[in-house]
CSV table of C-alpha atoms in Angstrom, one decimal:
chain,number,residue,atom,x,y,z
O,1,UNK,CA,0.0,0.0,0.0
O,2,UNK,CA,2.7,2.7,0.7
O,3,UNK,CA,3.9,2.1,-2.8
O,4,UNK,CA,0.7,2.6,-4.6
O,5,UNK,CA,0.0,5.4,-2.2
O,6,UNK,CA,3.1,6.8,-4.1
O,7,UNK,CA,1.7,6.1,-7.6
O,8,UNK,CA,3.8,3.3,-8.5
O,9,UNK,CA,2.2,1.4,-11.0
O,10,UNK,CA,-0.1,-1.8,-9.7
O,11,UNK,CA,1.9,-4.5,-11.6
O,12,UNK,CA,5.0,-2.9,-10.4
O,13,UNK,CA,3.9,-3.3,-7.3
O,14,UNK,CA,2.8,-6.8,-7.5
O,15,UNK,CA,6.4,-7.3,-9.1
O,16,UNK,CA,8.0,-6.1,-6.2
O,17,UNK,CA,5.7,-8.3,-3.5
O,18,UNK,CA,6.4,-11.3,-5.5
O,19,UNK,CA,10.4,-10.7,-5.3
O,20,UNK,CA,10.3,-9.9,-1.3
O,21,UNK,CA,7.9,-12.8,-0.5
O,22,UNK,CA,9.2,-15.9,0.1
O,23,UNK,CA,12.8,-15.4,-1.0
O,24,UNK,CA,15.5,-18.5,0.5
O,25,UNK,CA,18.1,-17.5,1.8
O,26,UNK,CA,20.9,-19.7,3.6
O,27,UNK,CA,24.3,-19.0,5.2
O,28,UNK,CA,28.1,-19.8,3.4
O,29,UNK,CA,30.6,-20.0,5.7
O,30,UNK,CA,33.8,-21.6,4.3
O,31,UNK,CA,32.6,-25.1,2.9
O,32,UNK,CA,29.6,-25.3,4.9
O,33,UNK,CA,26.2,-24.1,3.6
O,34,UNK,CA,23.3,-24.2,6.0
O,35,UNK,CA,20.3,-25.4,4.8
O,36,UNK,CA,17.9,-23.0,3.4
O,37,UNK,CA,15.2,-20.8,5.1
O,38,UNK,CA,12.3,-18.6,3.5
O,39,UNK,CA,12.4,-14.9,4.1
O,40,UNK,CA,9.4,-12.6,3.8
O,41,UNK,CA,10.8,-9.3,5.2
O,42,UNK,CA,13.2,-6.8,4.0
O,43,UNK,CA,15.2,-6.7,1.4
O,44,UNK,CA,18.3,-8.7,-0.3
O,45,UNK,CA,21.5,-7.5,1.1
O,46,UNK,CA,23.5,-6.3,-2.0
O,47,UNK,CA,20.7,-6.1,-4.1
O,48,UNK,CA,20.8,-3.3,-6.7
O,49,UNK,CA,16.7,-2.9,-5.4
O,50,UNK,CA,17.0,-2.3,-2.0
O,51,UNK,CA,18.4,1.6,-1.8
O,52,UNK,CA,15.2,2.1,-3.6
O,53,UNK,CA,13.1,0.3,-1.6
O,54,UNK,CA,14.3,1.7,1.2
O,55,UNK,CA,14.0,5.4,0.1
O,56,UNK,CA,10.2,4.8,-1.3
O,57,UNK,CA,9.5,2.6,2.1
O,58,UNK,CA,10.4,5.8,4.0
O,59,UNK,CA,10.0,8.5,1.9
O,60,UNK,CA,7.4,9.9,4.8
O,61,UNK,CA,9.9,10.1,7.3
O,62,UNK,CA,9.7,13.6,7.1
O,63,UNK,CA,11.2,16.4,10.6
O,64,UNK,CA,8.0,18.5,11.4
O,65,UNK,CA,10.1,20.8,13.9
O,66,UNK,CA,12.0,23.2,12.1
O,67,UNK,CA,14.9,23.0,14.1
O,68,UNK,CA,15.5,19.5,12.9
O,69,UNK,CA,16.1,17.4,9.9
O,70,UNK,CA,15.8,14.0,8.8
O,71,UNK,CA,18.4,12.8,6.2
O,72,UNK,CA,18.6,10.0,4.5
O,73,UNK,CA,21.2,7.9,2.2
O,74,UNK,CA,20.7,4.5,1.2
O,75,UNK,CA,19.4,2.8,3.7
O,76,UNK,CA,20.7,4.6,6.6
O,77,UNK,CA,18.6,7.7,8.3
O,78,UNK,CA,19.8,10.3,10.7
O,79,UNK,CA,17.9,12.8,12.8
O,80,UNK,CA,20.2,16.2,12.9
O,81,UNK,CA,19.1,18.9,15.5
O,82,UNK,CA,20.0,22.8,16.3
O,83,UNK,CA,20.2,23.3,19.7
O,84,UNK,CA,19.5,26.5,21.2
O,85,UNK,CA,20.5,28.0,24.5
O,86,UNK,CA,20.7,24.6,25.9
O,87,UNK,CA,17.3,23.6,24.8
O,88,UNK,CA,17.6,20.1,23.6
O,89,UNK,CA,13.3,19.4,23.7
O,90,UNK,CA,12.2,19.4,19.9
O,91,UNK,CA,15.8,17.1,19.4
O,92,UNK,CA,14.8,14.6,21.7
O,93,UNK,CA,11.2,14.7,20.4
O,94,UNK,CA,12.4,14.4,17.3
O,95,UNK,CA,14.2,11.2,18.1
O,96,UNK,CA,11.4,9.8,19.8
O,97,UNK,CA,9.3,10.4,17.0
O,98,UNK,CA,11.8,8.5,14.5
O,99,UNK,CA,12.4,5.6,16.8
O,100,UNK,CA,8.3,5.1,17.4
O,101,UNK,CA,7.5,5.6,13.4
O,102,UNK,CA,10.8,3.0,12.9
O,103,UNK,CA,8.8,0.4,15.3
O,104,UNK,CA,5.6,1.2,13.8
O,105,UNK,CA,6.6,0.5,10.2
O,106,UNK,CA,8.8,-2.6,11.7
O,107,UNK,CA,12.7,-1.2,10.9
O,108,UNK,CA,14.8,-1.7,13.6
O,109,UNK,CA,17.1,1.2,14.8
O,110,UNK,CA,21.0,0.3,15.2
């Protein structure tokens, strides 16, 4: 739904949900290669996709406090504050308010 919201195309969208769903995935380490599992969440590590994903998956991760900003690369995020006279309240609010939409939309903060 957030990428039709963004007008992406129907059959693109299908396209996409049929690559993420369902994908096997399995560990190499050396010689040893565990068996496979099915993954339905997130997207291929190294894929040439998932920078895009990621930016249309989040592209409403917006800073409503003009103090702050929300900038993004890839698929990394950072909250960036100006901090007056000590007053660090819209920063931490801000911060707050990206860690509970992150939860919300299932990323997990690092």
């Amino acid at each position: 739904s957030e990428l039709l919201s963004l007008q992406i195309p129907p059959s693109t969208c299908h396209w996409i949900k049929d690559f993420l769903t369902n994908r096997p995935q399995h560990v190499k380490h050396g010689s040893h290669l565990s068996s496979s599992i099915l993954l339905s969440t997130g997207s291929p590590q190294g894929c040439v996709l998932s920078p895009l994903l990621y930016t249309l998956y989040t592209s409403e991760c917006t800073a409503p406090h003009p103090s702050t900003a929300i900038f993004k690369f890839a698929d990394d995020t950072t909250a960036v504050g100006l901090i007056t006279d000590g007053d660090e309240a819209a920063y931490r609010a801000e911060v707050s308010n990206l860690s509970r939409w992150c939860s919300d939309i299932n990323l997990t903060l690092n």
